[in-house]
Tab-separated table of C-alpha atoms and ligand atoms in Angstrom:
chain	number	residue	atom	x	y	z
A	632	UNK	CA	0.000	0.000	0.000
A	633	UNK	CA	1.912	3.342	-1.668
A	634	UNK	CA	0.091	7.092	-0.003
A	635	UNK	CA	0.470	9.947	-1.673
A	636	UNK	CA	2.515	11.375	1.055
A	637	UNK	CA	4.952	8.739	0.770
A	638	UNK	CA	5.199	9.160	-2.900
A	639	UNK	CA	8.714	11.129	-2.949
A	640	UNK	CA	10.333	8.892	-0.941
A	641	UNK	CA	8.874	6.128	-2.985
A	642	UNK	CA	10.043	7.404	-6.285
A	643	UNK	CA	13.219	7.535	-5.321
A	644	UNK	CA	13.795	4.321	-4.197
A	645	UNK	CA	14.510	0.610	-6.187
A	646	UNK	CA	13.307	-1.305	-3.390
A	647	UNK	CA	14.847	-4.562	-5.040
A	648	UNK	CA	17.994	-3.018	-4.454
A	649	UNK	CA	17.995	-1.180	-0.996
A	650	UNK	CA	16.967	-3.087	2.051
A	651	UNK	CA	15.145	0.300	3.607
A	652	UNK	CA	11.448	-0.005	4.072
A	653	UNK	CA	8.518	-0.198	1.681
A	654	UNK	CA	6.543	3.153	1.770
A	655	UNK	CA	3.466	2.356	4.525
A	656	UNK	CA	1.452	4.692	5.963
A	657	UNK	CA	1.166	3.674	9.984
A	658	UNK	CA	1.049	5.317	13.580
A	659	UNK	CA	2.037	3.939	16.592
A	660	UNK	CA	0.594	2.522	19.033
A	661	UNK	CA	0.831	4.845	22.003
A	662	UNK	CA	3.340	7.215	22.030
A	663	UNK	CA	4.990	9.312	19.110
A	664	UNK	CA	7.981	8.502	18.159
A	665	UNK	CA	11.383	10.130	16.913
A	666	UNK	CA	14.537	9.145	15.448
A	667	UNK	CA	17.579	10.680	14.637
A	668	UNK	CA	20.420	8.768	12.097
A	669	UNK	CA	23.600	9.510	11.452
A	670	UNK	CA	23.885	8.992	7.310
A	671	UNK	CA	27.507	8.836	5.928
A	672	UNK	CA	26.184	9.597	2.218
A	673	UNK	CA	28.088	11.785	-0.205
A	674	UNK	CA	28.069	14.532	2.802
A	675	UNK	CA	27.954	13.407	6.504
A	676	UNK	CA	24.817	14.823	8.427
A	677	UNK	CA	22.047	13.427	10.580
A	678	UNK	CA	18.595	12.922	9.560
A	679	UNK	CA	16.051	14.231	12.097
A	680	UNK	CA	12.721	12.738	12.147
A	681	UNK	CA	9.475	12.713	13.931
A	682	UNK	CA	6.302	11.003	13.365
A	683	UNK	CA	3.343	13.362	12.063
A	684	UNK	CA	-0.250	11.903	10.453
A	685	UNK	CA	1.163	8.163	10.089
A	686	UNK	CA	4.701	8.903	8.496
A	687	UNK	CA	7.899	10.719	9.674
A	688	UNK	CA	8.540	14.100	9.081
A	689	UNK	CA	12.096	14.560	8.075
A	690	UNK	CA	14.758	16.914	7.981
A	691	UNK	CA	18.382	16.533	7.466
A	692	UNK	CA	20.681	18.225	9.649
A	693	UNK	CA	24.311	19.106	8.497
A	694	UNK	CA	25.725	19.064	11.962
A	695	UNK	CA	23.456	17.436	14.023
A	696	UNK	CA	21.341	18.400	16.831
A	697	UNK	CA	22.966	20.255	19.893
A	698	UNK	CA	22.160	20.490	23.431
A	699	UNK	CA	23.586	24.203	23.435
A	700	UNK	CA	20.362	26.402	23.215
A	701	UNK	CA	23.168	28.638	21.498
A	702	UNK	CA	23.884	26.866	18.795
A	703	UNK	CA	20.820	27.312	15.752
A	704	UNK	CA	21.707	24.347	13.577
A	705	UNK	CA	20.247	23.738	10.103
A	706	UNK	CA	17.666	21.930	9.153
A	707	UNK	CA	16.812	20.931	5.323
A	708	UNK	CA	13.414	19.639	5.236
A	709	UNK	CA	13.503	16.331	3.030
A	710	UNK	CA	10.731	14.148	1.877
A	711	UNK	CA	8.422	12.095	4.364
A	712	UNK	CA	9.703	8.831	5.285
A	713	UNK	CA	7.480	5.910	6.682
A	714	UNK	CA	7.108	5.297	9.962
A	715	UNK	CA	9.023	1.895	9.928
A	716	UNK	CA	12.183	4.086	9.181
A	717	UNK	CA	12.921	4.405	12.306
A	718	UNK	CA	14.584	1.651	12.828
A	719	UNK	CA	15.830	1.267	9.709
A	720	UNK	CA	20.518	1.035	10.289
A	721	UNK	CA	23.107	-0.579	7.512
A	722	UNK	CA	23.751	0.359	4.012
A	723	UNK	CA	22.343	1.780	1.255
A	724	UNK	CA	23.436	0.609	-1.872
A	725	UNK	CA	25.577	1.983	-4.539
A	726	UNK	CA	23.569	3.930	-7.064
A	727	UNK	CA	20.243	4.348	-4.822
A	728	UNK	CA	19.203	7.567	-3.415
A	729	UNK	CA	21.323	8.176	-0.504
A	730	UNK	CA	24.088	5.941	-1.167
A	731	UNK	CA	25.978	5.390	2.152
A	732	UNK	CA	25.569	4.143	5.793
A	733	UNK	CA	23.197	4.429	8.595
A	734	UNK	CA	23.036	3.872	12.307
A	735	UNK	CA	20.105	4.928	14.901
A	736	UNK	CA	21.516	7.639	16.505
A	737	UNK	CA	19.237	8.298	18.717
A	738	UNK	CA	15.388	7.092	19.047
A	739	UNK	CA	12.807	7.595	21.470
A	740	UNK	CA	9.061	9.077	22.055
A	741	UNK	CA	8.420	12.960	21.970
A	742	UNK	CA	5.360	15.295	23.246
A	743	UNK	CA	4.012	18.302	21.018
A	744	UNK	CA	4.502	21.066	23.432
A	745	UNK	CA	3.904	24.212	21.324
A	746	UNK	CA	0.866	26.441	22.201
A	747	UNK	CA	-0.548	29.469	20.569
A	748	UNK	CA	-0.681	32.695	22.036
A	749	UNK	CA	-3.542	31.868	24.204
A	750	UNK	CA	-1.781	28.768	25.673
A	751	UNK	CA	-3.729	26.363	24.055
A	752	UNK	CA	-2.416	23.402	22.654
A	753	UNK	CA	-2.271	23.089	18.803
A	754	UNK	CA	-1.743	20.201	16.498
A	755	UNK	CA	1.146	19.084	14.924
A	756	UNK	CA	0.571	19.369	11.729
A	757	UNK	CA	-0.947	23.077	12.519
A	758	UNK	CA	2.590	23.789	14.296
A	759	UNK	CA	4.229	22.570	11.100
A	760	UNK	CA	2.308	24.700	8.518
A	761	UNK	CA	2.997	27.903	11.466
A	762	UNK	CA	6.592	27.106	10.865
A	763	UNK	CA	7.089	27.006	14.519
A	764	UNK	CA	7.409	22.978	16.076
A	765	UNK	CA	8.044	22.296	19.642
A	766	UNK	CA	8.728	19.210	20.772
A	767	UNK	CA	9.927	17.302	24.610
A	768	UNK	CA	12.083	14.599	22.874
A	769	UNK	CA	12.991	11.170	25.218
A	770	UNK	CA	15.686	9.719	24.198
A	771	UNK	CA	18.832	8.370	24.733
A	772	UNK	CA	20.976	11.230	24.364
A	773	UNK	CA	18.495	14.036	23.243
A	774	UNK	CA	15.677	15.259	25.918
A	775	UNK	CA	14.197	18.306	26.972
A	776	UNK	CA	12.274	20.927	25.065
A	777	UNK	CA	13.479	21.672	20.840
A	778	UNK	CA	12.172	23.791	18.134
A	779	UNK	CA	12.077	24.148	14.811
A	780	UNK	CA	11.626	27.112	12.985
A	781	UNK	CA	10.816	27.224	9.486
A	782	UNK	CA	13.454	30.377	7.938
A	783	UNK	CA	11.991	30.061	4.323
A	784	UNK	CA	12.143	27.451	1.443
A	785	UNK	CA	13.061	23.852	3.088
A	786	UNK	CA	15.171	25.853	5.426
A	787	UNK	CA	14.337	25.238	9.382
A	788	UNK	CA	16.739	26.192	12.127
A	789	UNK	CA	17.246	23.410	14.854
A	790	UNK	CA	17.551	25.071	18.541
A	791	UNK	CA	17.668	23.496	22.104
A	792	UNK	CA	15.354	25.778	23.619
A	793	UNK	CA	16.022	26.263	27.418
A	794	UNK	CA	15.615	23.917	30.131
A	795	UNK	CA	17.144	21.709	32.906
A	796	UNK	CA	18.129	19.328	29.832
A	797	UNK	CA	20.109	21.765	27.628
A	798	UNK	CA	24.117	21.328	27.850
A	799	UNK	CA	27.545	22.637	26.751
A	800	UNK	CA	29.017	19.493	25.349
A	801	UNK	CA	28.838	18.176	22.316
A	802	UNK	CA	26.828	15.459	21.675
A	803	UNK	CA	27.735	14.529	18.400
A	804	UNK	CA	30.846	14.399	19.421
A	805	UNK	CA	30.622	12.554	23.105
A	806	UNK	CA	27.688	9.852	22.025
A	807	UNK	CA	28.787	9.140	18.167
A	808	UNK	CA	27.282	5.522	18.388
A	809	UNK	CA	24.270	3.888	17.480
A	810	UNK	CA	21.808	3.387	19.987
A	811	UNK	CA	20.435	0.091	18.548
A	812	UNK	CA	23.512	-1.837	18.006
A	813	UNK	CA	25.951	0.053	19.585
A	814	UNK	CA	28.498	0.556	16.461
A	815	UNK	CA	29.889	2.775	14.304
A	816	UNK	CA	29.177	3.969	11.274
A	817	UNK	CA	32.572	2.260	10.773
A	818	UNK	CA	31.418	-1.144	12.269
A	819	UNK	CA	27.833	-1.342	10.333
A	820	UNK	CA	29.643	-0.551	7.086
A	821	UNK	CA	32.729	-2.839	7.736
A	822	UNK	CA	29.889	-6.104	9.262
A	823	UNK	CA	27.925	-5.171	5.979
A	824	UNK	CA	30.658	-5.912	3.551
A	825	UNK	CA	31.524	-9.244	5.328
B	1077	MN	MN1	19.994	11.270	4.953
């Protein structure tokens, strides 16, 4: 079952060649979830995702989320992935879209947490088409409060916002490994060729 939302990332995949998942429109259970991967494609970044109407919202993130509510880190806006994605680690194939490795950087459940002006809660999706997305993420090495903040075009800025969970050190740095097997990108690309 294709969905018209799913349609980019369909198009750009040969799913007899690359071992990511078929595009399926699903929600989960209870809690929403998030994911963050580390991609060593033609340019190293991390792929920031979160689940929104049954697929995950995804932007890709040159350097990677920080826990420094100083740093504003960009945020490219990419096509919608299915939910299954986010658990999705190994290799993409030579000569598919994204060519490269993946590990689960990070995963975990988040909570919408942005309000409007009257401090009433508003949807996702309404939050998305604002340009303004606040999120509590919970998970392994990301928590507390972010935003996103659409600047214009598929241009969003990342920022820690400020909270008992925001840090000076770098977390890209400190935590490189995968939360779900606890490699490398080295290791998942070096076990793949085996
Ligand atoms: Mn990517």
């Amino acid at each position: 079952m294709g969905s018209d939302k799913l349609s980019a990332y369909k198009k750009r995949r040969h799913f007899k060649q690359t071992t990511e998942p078929k595009p399926r429109v699903s929600h989960s259970k209870s809690k929403r979830a998030f994911v963050v991967q580390k991609h060593d494609a033609s340019r190293l970044h991390y792929d920031l995702r979160l689940e929104m109407g049954g697929v995950l919202k995804s932007w890709a993130v040159p350097k990677g989320p920080s826990l420094n509510p100083e740093d504003k880190r960009l945020a490219v806006l990419t096509e919608d992935h299915p939910l299954s994605y986010k658990n999705f680690e190994g290799v993409i194939p030579e000569g598919e879209y994204g060519a490269g490795t993946v590990i689960v950087w990070d995963r975990g459940t988040y909570e919408n947490i942005k309000m409007d002006k009257k401090g009433k809660a508003i949807s996702m999706s309404e939050a998305f088409e604002n340009g303004t997305v606040e999120v509590r993420l919970k998970g392994k090495k990301l928590k507390g409060a972010f935003a996103l903040i659409h600047m214009q075009d598929k241009n969003w800025l990342l920022i820690k916002m400020k909270d008992d969970e925001a840090r000076k050190k770098d977390i890209t740095k400190a935590e490189p490994r995968s939360v779900k097997s606890g490699k490398n990108l080295e290791e998942v690309r070096r076990d793949k060729s085996k």
